[in-house]
Coordinates of C-alpha atoms in Angstrom, one line a residue:
X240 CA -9.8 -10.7 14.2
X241 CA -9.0 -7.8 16.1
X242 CA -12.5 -6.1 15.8
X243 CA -15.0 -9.0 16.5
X244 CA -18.0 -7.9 17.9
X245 CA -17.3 -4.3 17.7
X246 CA -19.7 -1.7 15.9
X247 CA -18.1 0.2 13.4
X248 CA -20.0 2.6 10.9
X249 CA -23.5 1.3 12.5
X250 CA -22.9 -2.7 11.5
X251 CA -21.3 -5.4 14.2
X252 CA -19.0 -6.7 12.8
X253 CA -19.3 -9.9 14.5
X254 CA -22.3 -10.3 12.3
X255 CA -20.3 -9.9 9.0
X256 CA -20.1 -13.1 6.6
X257 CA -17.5 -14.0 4.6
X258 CA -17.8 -15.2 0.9
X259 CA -16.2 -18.1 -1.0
X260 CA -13.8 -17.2 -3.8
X261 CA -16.6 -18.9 -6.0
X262 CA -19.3 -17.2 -5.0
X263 CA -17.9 -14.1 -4.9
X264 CA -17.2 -14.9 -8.9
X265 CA -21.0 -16.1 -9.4
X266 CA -22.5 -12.4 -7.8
X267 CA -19.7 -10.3 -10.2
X268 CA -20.7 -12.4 -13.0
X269 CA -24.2 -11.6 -12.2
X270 CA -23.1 -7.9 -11.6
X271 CA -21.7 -7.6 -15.1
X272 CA -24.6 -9.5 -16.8
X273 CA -27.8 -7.4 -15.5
X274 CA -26.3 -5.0 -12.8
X275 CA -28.2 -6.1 -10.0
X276 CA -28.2 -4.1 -7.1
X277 CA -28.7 -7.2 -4.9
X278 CA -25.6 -9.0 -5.9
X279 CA -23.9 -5.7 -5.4
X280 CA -24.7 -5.4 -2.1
X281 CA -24.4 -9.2 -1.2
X282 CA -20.9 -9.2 -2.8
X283 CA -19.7 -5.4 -0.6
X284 CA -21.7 -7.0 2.9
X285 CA -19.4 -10.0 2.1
X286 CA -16.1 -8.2 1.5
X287 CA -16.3 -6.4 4.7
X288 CA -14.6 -8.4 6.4
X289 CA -11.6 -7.9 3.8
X290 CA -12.2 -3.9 4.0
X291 CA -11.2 -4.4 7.8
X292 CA -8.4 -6.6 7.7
X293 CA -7.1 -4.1 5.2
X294 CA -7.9 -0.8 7.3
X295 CA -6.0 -2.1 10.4
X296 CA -2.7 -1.2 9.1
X297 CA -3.8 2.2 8.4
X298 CA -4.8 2.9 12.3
X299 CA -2.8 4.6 15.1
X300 CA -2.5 7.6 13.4
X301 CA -5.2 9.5 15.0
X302 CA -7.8 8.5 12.3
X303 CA -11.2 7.5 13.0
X304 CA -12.0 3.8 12.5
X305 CA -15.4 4.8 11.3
X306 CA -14.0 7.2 8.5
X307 CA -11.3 4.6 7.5
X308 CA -13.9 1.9 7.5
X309 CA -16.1 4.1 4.9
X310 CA -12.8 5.1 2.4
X311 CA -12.0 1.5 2.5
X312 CA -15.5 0.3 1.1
X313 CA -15.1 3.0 -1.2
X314 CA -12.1 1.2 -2.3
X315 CA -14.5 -2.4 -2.7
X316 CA -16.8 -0.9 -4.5
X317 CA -13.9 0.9 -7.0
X318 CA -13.0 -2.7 -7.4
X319 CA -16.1 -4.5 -8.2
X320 CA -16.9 -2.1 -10.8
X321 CA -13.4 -2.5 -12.1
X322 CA -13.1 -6.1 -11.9
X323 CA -12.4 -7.9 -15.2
X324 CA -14.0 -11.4 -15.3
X325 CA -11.3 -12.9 -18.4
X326 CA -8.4 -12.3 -16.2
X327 CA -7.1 -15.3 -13.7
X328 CA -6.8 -13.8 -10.4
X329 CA -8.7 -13.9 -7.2
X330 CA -11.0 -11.1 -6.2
X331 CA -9.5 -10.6 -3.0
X332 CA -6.0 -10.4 -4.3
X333 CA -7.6 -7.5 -6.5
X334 CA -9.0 -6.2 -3.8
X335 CA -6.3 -5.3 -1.8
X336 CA -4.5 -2.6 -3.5
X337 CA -7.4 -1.0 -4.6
X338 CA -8.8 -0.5 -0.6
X339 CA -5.3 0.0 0.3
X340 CA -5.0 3.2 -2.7
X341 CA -8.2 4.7 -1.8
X342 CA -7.5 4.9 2.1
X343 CA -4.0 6.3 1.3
X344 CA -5.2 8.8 -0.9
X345 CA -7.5 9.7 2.0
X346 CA -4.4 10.2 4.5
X347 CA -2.4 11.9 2.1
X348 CA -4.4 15.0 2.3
X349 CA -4.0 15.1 6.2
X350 CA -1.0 13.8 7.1
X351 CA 1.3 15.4 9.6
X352 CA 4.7 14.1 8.3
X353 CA 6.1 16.6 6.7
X354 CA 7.6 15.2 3.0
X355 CA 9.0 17.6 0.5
X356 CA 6.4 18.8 -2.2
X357 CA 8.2 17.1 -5.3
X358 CA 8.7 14.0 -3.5
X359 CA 5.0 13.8 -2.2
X360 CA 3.7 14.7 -5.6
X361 CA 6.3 11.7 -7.3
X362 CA 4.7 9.7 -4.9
X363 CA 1.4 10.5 -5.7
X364 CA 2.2 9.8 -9.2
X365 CA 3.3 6.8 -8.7
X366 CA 0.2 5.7 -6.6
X367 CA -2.0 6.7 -9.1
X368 CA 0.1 5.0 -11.8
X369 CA 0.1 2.1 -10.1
X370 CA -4.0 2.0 -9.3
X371 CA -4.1 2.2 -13.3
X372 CA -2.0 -0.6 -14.1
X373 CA -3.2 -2.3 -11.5
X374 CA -6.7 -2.1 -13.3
X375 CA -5.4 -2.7 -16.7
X376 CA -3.0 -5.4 -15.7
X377 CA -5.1 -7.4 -13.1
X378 CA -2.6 -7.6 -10.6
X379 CA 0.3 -6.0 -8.4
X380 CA 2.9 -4.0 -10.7
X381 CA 6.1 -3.9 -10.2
X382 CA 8.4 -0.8 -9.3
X383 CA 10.0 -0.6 -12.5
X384 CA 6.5 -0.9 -14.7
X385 CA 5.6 1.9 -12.3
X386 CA 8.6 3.6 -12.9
X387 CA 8.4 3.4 -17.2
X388 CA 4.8 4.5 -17.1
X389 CA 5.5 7.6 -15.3
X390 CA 9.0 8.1 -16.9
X391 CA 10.4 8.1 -14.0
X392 CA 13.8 6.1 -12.4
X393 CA 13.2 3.6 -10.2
X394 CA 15.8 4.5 -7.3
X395 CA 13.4 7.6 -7.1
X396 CA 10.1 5.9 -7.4
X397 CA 11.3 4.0 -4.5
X398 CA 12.6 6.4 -3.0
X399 CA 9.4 9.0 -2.9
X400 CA 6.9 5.7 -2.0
X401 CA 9.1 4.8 1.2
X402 CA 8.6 8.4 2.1
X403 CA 5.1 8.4 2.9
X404 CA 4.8 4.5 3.6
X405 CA 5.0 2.9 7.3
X406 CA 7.2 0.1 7.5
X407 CA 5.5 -3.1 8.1
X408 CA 6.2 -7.1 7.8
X409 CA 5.9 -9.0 4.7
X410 CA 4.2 -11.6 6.5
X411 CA 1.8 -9.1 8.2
X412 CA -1.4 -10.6 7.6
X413 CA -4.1 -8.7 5.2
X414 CA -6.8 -10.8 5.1
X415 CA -7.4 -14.2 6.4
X416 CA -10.3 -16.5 6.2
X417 CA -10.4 -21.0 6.3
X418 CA -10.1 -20.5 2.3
X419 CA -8.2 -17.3 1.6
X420 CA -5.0 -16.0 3.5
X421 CA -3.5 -13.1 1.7
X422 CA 0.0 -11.3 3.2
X423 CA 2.1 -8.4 2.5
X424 CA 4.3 -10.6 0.2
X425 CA 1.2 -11.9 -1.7
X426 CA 1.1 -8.0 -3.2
X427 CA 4.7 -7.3 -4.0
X428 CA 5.5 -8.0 -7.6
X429 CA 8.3 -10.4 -8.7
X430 CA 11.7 -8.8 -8.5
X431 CA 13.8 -11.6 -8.8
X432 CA 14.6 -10.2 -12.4
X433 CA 18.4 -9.1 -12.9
X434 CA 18.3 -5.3 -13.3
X435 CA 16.5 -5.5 -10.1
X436 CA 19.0 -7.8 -8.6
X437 CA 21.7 -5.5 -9.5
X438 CA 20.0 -2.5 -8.5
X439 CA 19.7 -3.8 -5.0
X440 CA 23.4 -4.7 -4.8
X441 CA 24.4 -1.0 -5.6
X442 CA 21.9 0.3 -3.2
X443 CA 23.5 -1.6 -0.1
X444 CA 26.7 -0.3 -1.5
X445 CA 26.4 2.9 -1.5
X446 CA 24.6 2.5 1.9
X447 CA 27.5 1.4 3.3
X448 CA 29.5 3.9 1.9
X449 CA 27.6 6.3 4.3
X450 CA 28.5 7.5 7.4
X451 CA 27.2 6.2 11.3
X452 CA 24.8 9.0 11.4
X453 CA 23.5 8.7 7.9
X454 CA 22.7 5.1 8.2
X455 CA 21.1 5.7 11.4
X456 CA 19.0 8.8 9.7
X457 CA 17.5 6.6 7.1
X458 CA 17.2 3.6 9.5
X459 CA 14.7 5.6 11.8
X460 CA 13.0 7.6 9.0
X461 CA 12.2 5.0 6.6
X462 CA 12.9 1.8 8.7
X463 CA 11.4 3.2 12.0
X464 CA 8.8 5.5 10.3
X465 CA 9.9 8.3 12.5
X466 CA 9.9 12.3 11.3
X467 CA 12.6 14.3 11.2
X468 CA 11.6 16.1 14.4
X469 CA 11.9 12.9 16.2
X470 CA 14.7 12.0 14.7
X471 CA 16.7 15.0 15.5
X472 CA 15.4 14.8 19.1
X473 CA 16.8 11.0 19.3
X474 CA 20.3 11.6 18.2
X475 CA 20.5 15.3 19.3
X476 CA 20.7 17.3 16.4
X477 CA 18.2 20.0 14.8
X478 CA 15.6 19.1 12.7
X479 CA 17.4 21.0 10.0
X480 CA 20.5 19.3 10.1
X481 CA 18.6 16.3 10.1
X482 CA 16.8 16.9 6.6
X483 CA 19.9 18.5 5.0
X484 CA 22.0 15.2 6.1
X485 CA 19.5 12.9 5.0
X486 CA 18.9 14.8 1.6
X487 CA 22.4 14.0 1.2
X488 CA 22.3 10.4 2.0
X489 CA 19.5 9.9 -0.8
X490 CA 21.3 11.8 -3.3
X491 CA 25.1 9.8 -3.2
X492 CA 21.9 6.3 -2.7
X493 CA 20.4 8.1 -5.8
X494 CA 24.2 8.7 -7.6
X495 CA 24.9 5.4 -7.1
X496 CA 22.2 3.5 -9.0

């Protein structure tokens, strides 16, 4: 793990252990029963490890590891008290999401990309849906149970998340232990349905109906992560012309589903 034997937030984490699935079931089921403050804080010392795996993917942004660190145990603890017991599903597979929504709620409020208000705030919305249904459901939802509970379309759902999202690999790892590998695809929702099929099909189409520099706008912004200002310095244009061409782009993608 990349930060053995480093000191983050006062604990070395080279000391940090790392629970079975079991026993991590046995200390919430003792949580739930009498609320006991020593289970809690046996079952958080022993998720740590989880909280860090998760919080790599949010560095290189200028952040400090200490202050990610923090939001993402904020995030453990939402899900321990959250946790519900009757439902199949691993604790770390839980987990994820819930670290993962608290820490980007925390770099929501100081990022420096610049996203348009309605589609920050329709991200937001979605984010928040999607911590809710995460709760009630007990696992990952997918974009088009986010998109009916905010009464939303999903080409925009999509849309607005990719926005303020870094790309990364579905096979990233976000948490790995001799018992309990979890990767990006573990937390993506099943989509092999047909509307989603289809809506995929009409998505490439109408990307292709774009031009060079259009494809090559939304390839560095929401492929590349890039901002607009980069972008336009990269293929030579003004930042201006930049948003107004990939506004475009997104609304023919957007006319098309």
């Amino acid at each position: 793990m990349a930060y053995n034997k480093v000191v983050i937030s006062g604990i070395n984490t080279a000391d940090l252990t790392v629970l079975k699935e079991e026993e991590k079931m046995e200390l919430l089921r003792e949580i739930k029963a009498t609320n006991s403050k020593t289970a809690r804080d046996k079952l958080i010392k022993g998720n740590l490890r989880l909280v860090l795996s998760v919080i790599q993917k949010f560095t290189g942004r200028g952040e400090d590891i200490d202050d990610l660190f923090q939001i993402g145990v904020i995030g453990l603890i939402k899900a321990i008290n959250n946790f519900d017991l009757s439902k199949e599903v691993r604790f770390s597979t839980y987990c994820v999401p819930m670290i993962s929504g608290e820490l980007r709620r925390h770099l929501r409020d100081y990022s420096h990309v610049k996203v348009s208000r309605s589609m920050r705030d329709l991200a937001y919305k979605a984010i928040q849906s999607k911590e809710r249904l995460t709760m009630s459901l007990q696992r990952e939802p997918d974009i088009q149970e986010i998109a009916d509970d905010i009464g939303e379309k999903r080409s925009d759902v999509v849309i607005a998340l990719e926005s303020i999202s870094d790309p990364v690999s579905l096979y990233e790892p976000v948490y790995s232990d001799s018992e309990d590998n979890l990767y990006i695809l573990d937390q993506i929702g099943d989509r092999n349905d047909v509307d989603s099929w289809l809506d995929e099909l009409f998505i490439r189409d109408a990307i292709k109906e774009l031009g060079e520099r259009e494809k090559n706008i939304l390839y560095l912004r929401f492929l590349k992560g890039k901002t607009q200002v980069e972008v336009a310095g990269e293929i030579g244009i003004s930042q201006a012309q930049v948003s107004r061409l990939e506004k475009n782009a997104i609304n023919h993608i957007k006319g098309s589903v």
